Tab-separated table of N, CA, C and O in Angstrom:
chain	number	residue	atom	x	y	z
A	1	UNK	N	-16.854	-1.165	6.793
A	1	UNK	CA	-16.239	-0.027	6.159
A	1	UNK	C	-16.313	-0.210	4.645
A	1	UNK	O	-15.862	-1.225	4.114
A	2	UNK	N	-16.922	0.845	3.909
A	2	UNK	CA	-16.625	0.579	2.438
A	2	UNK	C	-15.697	0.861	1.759
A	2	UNK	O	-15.073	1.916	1.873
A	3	UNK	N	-15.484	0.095	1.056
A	3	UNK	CA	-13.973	0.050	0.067
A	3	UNK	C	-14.458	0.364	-1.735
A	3	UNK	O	-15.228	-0.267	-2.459
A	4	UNK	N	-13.608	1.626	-2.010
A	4	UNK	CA	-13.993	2.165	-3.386
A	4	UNK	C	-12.840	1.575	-3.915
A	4	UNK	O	-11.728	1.953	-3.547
A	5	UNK	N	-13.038	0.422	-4.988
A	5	UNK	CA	-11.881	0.690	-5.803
A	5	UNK	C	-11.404	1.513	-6.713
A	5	UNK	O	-12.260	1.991	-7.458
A	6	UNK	N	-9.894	1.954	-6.963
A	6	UNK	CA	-9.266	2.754	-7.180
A	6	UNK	C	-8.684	2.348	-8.983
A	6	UNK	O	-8.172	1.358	-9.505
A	7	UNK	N	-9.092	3.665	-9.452
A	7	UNK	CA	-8.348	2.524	-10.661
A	7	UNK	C	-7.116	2.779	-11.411
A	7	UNK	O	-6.768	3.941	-11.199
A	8	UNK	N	-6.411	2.244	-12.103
A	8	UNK	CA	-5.159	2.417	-12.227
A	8	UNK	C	-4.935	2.470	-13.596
A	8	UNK	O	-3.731	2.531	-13.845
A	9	UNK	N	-5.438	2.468	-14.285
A	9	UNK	CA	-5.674	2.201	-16.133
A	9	UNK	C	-3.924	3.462	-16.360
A	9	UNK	O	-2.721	3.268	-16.533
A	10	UNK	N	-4.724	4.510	-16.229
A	10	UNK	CA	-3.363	5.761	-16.719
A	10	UNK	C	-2.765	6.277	-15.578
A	10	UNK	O	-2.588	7.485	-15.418
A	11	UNK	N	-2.447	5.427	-14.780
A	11	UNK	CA	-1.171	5.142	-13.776
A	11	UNK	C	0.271	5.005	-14.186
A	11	UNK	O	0.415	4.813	-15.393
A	12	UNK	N	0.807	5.030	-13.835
A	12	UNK	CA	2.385	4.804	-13.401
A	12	UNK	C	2.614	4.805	-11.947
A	12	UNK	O	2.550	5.809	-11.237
A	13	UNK	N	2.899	3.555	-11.534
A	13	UNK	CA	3.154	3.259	-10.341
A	13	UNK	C	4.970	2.383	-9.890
A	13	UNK	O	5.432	1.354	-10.382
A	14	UNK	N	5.469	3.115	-9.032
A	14	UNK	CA	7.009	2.813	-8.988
A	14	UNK	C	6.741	2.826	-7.361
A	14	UNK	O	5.909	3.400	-6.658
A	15	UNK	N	8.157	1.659	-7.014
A	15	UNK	CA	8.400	1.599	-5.435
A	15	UNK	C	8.932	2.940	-4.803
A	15	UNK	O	10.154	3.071	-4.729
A	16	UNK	N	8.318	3.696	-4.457
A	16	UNK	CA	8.893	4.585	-3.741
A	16	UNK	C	9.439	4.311	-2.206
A	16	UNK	O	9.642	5.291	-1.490
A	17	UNK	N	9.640	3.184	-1.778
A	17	UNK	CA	10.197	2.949	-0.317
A	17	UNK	C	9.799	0.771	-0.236
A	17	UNK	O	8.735	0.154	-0.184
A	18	UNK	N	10.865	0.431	-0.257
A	18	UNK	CA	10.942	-1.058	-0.012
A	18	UNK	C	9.872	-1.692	1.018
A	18	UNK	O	9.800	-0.949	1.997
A	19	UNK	N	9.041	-2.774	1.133
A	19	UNK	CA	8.074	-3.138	1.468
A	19	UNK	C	9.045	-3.612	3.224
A	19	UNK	O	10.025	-4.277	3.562
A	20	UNK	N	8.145	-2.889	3.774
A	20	UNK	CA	8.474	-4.003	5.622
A	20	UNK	C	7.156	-4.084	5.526
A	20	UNK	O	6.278	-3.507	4.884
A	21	UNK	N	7.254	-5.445	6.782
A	21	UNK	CA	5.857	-5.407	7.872
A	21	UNK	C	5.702	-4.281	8.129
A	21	UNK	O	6.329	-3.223	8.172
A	22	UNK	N	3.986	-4.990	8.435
A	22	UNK	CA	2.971	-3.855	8.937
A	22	UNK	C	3.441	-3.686	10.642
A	22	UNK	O	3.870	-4.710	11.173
A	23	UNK	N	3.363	-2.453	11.461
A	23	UNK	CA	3.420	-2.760	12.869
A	23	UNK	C	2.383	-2.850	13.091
A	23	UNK	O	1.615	-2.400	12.240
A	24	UNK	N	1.886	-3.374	14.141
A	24	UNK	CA	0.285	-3.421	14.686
A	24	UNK	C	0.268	-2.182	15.875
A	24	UNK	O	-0.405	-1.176	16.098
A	25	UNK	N	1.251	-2.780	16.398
A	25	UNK	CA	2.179	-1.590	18.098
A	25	UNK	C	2.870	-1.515	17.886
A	25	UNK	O	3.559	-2.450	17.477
A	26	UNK	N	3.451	0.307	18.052
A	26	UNK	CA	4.388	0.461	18.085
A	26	UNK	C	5.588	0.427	19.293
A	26	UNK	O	6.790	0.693	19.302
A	27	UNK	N	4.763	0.029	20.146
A	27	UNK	CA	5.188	0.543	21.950
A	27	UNK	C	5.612	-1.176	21.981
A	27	UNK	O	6.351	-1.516	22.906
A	28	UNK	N	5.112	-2.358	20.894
A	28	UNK	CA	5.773	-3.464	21.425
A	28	UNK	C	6.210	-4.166	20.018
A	28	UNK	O	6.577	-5.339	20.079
A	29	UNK	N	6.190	-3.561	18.860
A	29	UNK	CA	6.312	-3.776	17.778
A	29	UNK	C	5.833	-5.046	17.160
A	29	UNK	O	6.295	-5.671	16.205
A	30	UNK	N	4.876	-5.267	17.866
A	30	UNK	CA	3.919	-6.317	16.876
A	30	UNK	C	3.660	-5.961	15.762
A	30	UNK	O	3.313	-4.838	15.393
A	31	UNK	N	3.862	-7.208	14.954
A	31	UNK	CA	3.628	-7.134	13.214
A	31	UNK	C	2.148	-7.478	13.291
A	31	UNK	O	1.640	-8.312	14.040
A	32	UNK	N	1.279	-6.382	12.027
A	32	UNK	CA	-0.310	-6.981	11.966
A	32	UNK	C	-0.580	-8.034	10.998
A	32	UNK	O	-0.013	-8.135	9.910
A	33	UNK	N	-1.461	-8.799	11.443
A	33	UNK	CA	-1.725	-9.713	10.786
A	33	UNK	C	-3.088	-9.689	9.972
A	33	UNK	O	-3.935	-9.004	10.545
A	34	UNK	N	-3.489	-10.228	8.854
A	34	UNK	CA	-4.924	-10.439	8.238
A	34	UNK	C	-6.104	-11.358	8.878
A	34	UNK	O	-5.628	-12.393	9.345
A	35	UNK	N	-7.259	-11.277	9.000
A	35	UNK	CA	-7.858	-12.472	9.798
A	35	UNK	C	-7.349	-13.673	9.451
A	35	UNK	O	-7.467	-14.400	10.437
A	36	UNK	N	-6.779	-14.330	8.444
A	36	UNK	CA	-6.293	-15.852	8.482
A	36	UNK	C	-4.597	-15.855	8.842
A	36	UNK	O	-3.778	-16.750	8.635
A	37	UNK	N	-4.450	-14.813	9.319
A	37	UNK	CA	-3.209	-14.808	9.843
A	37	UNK	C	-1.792	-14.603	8.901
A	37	UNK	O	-0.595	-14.808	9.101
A	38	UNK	N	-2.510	-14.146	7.899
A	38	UNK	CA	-0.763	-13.995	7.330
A	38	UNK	C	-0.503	-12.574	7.510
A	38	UNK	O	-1.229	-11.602	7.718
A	39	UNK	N	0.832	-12.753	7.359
A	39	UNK	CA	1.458	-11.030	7.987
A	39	UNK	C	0.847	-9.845	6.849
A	39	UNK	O	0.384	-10.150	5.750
A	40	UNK	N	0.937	-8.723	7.273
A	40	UNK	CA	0.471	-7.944	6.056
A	40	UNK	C	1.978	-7.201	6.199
A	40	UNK	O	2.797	-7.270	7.115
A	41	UNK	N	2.027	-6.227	4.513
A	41	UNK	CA	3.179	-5.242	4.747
A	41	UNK	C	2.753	-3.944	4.339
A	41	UNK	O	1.681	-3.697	3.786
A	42	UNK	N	3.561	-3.203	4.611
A	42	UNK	CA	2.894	-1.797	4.105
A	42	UNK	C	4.337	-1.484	2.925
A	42	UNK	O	5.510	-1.481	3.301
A	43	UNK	N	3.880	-1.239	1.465
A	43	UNK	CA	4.314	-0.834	0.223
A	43	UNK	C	4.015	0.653	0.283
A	43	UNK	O	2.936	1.240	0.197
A	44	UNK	N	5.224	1.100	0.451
A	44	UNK	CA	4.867	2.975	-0.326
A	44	UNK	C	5.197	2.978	-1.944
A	44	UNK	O	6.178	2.368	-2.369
A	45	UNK	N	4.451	3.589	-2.675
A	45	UNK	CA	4.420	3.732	-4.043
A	45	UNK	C	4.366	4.990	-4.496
A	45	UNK	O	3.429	5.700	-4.130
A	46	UNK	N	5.088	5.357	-5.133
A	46	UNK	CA	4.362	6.515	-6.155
A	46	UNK	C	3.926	6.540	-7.531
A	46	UNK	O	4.594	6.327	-8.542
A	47	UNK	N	2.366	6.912	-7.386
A	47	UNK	CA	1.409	6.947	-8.054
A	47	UNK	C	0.978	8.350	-8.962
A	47	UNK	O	0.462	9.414	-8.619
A	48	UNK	N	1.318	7.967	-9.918
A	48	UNK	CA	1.454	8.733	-11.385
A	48	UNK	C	0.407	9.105	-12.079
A	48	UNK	O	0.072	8.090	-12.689
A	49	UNK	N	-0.305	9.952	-12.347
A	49	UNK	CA	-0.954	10.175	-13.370
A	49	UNK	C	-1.258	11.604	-13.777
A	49	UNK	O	-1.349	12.551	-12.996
A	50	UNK	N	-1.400	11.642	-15.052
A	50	UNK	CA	-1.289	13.348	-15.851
A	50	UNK	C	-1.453	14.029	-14.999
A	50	UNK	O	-0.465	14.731	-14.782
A	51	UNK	N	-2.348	14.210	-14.288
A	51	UNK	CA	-2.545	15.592	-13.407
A	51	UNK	C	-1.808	15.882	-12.436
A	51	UNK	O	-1.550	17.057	-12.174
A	52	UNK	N	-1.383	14.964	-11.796
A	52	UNK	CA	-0.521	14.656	-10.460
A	52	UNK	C	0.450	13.197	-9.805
A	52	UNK	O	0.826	12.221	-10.453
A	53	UNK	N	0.633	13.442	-8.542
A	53	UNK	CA	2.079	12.657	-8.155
A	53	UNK	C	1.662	12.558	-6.896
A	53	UNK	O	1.432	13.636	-6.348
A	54	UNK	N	1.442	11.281	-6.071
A	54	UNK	CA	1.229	11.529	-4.885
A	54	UNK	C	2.062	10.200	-4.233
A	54	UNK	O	2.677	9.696	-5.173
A	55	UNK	N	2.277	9.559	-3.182
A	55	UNK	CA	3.054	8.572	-2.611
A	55	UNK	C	2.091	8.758	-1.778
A	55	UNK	O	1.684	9.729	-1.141
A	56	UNK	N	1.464	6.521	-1.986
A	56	UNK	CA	0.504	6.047	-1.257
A	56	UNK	C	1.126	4.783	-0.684
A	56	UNK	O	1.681	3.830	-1.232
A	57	UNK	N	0.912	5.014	0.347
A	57	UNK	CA	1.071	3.862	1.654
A	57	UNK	C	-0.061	2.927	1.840
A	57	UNK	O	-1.039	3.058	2.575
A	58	UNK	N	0.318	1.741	0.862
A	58	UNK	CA	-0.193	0.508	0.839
A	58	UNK	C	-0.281	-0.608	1.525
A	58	UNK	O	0.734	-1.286	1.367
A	59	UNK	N	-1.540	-1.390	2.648
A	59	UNK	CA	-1.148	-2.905	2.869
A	59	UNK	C	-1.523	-3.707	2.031
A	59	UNK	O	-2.659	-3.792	1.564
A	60	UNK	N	-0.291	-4.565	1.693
A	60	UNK	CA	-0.680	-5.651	1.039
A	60	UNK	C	0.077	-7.178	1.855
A	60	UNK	O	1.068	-7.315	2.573
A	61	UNK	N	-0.948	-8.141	1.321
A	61	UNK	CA	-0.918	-9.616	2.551
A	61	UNK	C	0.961	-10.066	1.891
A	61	UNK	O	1.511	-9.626	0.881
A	62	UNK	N	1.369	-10.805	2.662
A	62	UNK	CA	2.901	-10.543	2.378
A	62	UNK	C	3.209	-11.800	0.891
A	62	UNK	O	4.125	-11.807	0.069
A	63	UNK	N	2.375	-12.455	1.002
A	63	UNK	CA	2.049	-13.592	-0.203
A	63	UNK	C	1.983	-12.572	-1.558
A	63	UNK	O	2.843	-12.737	-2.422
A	64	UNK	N	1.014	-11.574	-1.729
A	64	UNK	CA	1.190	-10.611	-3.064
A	64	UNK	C	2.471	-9.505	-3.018
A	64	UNK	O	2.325	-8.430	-3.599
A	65	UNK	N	3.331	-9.712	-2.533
A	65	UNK	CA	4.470	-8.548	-2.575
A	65	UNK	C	5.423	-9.547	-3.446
A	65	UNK	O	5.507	-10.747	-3.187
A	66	UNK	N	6.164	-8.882	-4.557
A	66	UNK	CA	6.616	-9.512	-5.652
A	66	UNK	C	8.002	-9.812	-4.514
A	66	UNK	O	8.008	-9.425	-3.345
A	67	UNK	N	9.048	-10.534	-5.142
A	67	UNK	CA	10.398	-10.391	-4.663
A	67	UNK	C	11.209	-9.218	-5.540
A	67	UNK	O	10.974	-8.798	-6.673
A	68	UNK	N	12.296	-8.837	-4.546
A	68	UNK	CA	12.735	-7.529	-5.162
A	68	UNK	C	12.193	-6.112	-5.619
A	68	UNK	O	12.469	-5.518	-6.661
A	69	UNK	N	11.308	-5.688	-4.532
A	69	UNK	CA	10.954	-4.660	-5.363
A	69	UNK	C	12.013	-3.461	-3.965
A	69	UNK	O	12.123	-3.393	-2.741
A	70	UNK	N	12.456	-2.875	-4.973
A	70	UNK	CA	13.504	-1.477	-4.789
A	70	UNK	C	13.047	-0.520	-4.720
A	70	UNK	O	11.925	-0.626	-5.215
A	71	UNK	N	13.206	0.390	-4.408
A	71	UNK	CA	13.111	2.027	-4.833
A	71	UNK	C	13.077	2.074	-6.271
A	71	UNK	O	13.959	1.356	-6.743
A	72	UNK	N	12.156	2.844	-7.416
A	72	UNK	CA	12.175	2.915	-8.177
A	72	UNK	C	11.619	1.757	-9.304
A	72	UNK	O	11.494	2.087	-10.483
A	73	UNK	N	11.352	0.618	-8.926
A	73	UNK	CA	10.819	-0.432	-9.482
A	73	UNK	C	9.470	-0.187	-9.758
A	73	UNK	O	8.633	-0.007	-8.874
A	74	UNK	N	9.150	-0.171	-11.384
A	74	UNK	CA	7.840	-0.212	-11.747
A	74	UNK	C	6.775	-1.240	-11.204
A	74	UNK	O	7.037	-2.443	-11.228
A	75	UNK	N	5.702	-0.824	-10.768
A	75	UNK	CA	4.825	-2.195	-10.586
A	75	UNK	C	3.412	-2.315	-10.588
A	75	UNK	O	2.904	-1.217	-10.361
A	76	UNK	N	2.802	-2.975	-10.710
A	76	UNK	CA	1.112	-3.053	-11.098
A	76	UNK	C	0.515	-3.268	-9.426
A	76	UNK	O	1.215	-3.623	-8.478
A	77	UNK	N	-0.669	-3.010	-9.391
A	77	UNK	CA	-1.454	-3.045	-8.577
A	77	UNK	C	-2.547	-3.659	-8.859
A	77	UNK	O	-3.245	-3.259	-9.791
A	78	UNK	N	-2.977	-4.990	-7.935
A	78	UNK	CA	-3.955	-5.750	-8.290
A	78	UNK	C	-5.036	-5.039	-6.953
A	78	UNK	O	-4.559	-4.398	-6.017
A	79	UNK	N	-6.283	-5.268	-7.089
A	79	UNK	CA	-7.077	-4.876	-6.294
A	79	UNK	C	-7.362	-3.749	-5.336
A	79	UNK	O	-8.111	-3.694	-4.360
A	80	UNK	N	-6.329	-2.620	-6.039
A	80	UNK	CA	-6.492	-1.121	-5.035
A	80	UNK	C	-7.601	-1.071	-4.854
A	80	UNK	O	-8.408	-1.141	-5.781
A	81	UNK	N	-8.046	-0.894	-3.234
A	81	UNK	CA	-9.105	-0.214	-3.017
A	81	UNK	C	-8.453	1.226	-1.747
A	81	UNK	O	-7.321	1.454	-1.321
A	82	UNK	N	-9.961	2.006	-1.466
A	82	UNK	CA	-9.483	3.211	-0.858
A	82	UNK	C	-10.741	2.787	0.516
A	82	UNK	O	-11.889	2.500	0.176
A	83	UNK	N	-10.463	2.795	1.570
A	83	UNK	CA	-11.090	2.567	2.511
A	83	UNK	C	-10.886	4.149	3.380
A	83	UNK	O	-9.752	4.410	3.781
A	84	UNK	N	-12.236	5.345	3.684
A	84	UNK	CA	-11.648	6.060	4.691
A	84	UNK	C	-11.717	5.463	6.161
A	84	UNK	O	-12.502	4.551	6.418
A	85	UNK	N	-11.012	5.916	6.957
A	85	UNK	CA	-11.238	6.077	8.431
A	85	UNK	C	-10.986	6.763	9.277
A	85	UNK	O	-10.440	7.759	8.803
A	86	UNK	N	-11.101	6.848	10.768
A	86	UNK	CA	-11.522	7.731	11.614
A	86	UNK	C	-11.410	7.458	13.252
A	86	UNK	O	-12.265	6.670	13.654
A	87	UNK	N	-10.616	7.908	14.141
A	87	UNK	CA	-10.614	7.502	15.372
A	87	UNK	C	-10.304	8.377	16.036
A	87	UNK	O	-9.856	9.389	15.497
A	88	UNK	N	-10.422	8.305	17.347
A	88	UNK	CA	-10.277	9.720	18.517
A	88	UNK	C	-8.570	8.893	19.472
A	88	UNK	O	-8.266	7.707	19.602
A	89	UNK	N	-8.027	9.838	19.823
A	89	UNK	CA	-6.939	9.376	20.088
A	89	UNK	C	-6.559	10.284	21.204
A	89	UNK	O	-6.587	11.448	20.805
A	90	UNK	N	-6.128	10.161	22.766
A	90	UNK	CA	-6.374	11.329	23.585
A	90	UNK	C	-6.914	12.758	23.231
A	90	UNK	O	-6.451	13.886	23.056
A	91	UNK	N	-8.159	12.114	23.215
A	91	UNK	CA	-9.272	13.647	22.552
A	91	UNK	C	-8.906	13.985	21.666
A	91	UNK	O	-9.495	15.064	21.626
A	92	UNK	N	-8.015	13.930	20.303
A	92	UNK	CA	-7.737	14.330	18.917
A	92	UNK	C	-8.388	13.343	18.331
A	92	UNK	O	-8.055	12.170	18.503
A	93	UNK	N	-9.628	13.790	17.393
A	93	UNK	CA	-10.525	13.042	16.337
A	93	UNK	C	-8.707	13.250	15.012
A	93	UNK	O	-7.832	14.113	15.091
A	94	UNK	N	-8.822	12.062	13.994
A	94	UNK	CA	-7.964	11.892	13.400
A	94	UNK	C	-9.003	10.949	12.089
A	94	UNK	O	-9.825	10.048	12.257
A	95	UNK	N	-8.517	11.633	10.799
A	95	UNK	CA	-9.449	10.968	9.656
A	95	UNK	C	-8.254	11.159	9.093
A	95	UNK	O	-7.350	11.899	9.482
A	96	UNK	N	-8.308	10.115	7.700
A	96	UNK	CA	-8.230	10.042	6.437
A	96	UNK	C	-8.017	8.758	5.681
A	96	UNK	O	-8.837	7.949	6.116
A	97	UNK	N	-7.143	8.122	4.572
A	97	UNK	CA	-7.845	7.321	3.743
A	97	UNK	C	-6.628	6.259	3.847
A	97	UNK	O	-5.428	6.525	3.920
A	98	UNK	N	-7.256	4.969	3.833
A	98	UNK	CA	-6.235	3.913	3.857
A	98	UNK	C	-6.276	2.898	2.483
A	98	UNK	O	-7.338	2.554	1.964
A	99	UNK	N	-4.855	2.458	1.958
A	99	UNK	CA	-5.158	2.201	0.949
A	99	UNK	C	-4.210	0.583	1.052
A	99	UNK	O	-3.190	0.424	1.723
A	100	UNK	N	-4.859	-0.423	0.233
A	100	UNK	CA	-5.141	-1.684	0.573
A	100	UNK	C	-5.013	-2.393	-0.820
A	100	UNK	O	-6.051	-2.269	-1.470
A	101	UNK	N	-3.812	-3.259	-1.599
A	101	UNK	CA	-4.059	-3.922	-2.348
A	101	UNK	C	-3.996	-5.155	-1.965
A	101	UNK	O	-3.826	-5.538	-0.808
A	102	UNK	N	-4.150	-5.913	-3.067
A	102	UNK	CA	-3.994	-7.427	-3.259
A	102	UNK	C	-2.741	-8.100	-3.300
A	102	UNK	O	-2.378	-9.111	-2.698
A	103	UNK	N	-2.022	-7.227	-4.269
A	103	UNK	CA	-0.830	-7.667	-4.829
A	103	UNK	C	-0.386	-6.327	-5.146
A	103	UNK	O	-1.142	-5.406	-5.453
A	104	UNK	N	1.586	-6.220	-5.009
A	104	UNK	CA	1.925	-5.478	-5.712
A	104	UNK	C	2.928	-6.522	-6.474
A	104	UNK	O	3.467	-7.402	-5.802
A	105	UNK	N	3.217	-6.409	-8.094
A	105	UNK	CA	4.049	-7.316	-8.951
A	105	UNK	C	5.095	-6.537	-9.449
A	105	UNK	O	4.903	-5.344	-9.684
A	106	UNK	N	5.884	-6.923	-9.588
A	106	UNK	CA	6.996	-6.234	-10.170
A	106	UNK	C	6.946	-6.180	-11.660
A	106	UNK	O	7.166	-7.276	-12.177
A	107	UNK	N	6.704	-5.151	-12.534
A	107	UNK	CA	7.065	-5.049	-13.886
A	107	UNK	C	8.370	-4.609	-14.482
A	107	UNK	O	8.549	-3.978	-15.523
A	108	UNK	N	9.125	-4.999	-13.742
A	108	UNK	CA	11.221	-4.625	-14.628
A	108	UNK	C	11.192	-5.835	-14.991
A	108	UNK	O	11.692	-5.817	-16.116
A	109	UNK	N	10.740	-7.555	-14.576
A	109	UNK	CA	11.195	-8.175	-14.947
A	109	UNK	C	10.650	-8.453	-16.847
A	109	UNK	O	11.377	-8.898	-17.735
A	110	UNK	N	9.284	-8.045	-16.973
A	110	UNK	CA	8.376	-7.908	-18.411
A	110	UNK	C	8.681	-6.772	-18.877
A	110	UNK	O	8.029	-6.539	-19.895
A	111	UNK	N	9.610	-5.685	-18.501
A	111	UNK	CA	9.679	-4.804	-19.310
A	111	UNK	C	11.240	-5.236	-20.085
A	111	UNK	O	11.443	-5.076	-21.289
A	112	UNK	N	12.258	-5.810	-19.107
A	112	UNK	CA	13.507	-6.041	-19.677
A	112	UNK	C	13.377	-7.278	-20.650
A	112	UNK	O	14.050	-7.634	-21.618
A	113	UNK	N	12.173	-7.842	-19.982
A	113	UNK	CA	12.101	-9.435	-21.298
A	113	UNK	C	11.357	-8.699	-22.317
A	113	UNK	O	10.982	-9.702	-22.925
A	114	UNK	N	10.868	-7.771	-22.954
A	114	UNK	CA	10.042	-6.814	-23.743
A	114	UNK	C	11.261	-6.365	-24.559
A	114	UNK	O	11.436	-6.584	-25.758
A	115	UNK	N	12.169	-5.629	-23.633
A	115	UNK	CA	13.173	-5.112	-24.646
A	115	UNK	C	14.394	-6.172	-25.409
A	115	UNK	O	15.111	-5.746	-26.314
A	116	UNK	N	14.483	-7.497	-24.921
A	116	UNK	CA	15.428	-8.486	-25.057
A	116	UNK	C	14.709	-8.784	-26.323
A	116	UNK	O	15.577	-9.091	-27.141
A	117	UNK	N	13.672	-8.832	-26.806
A	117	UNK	CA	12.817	-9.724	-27.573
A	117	UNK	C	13.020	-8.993	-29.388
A	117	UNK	O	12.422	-9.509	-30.332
């Protein structure tokens, strides 16, 4: 599957919904894992820029999820990429785009040491 990265230069990106695990099933609630096995989570964000506002549902491996990120917490995005996909599901074909960082970091803690200074 190809992965476009996404870029974030004139972004504004804030936690719009606190990071859980990923489910894998929902019928047995398995958490998904990455091929070397660490858990992944899914980060909702909202993603800012001049033209528009959209809230993107992110996995990221649970090692790059900062501590503390809240509702409303500014934060950077290392390695967005946009992967589409596509599957049939009792005869309903179902598309669209999955989105996948590296890391999400928290920036309140560099913005409040910014203003202390």
């Amino acid at each position: 599957m190809r992965q476009i990265p996404v870029d974030t230069t004139n972004a504004t990106v804030m936690v719009a919904k606190a990071p859980q695990p990923k489910v894998k099933d929902r019928r047995t609630g398995e958490i998904a894992l990455d091929k070397d096995g660490v858990t992944l989570m899914t980060v909702e964000v909202m993603f800012s820029t001049p033209d528009e506002v959209e809230i993107l549902k992110l996995t990221v491996p649970q090692p790059g999820v900062s501590e503390d990120l809240a509702m409303g917490t500014p934060v950077a995005l290392t390695g967005l990429v946009a992967s589409a996909w596509e599957n049939e599901f009792n005869g309903q074909k179902r598309h669209g785009i999955a989105f996948r960082a590296v890391a999400v970091t928290s920036l309140a803690a560099a913005s409040s040491a910014s203003k202390a200074a």
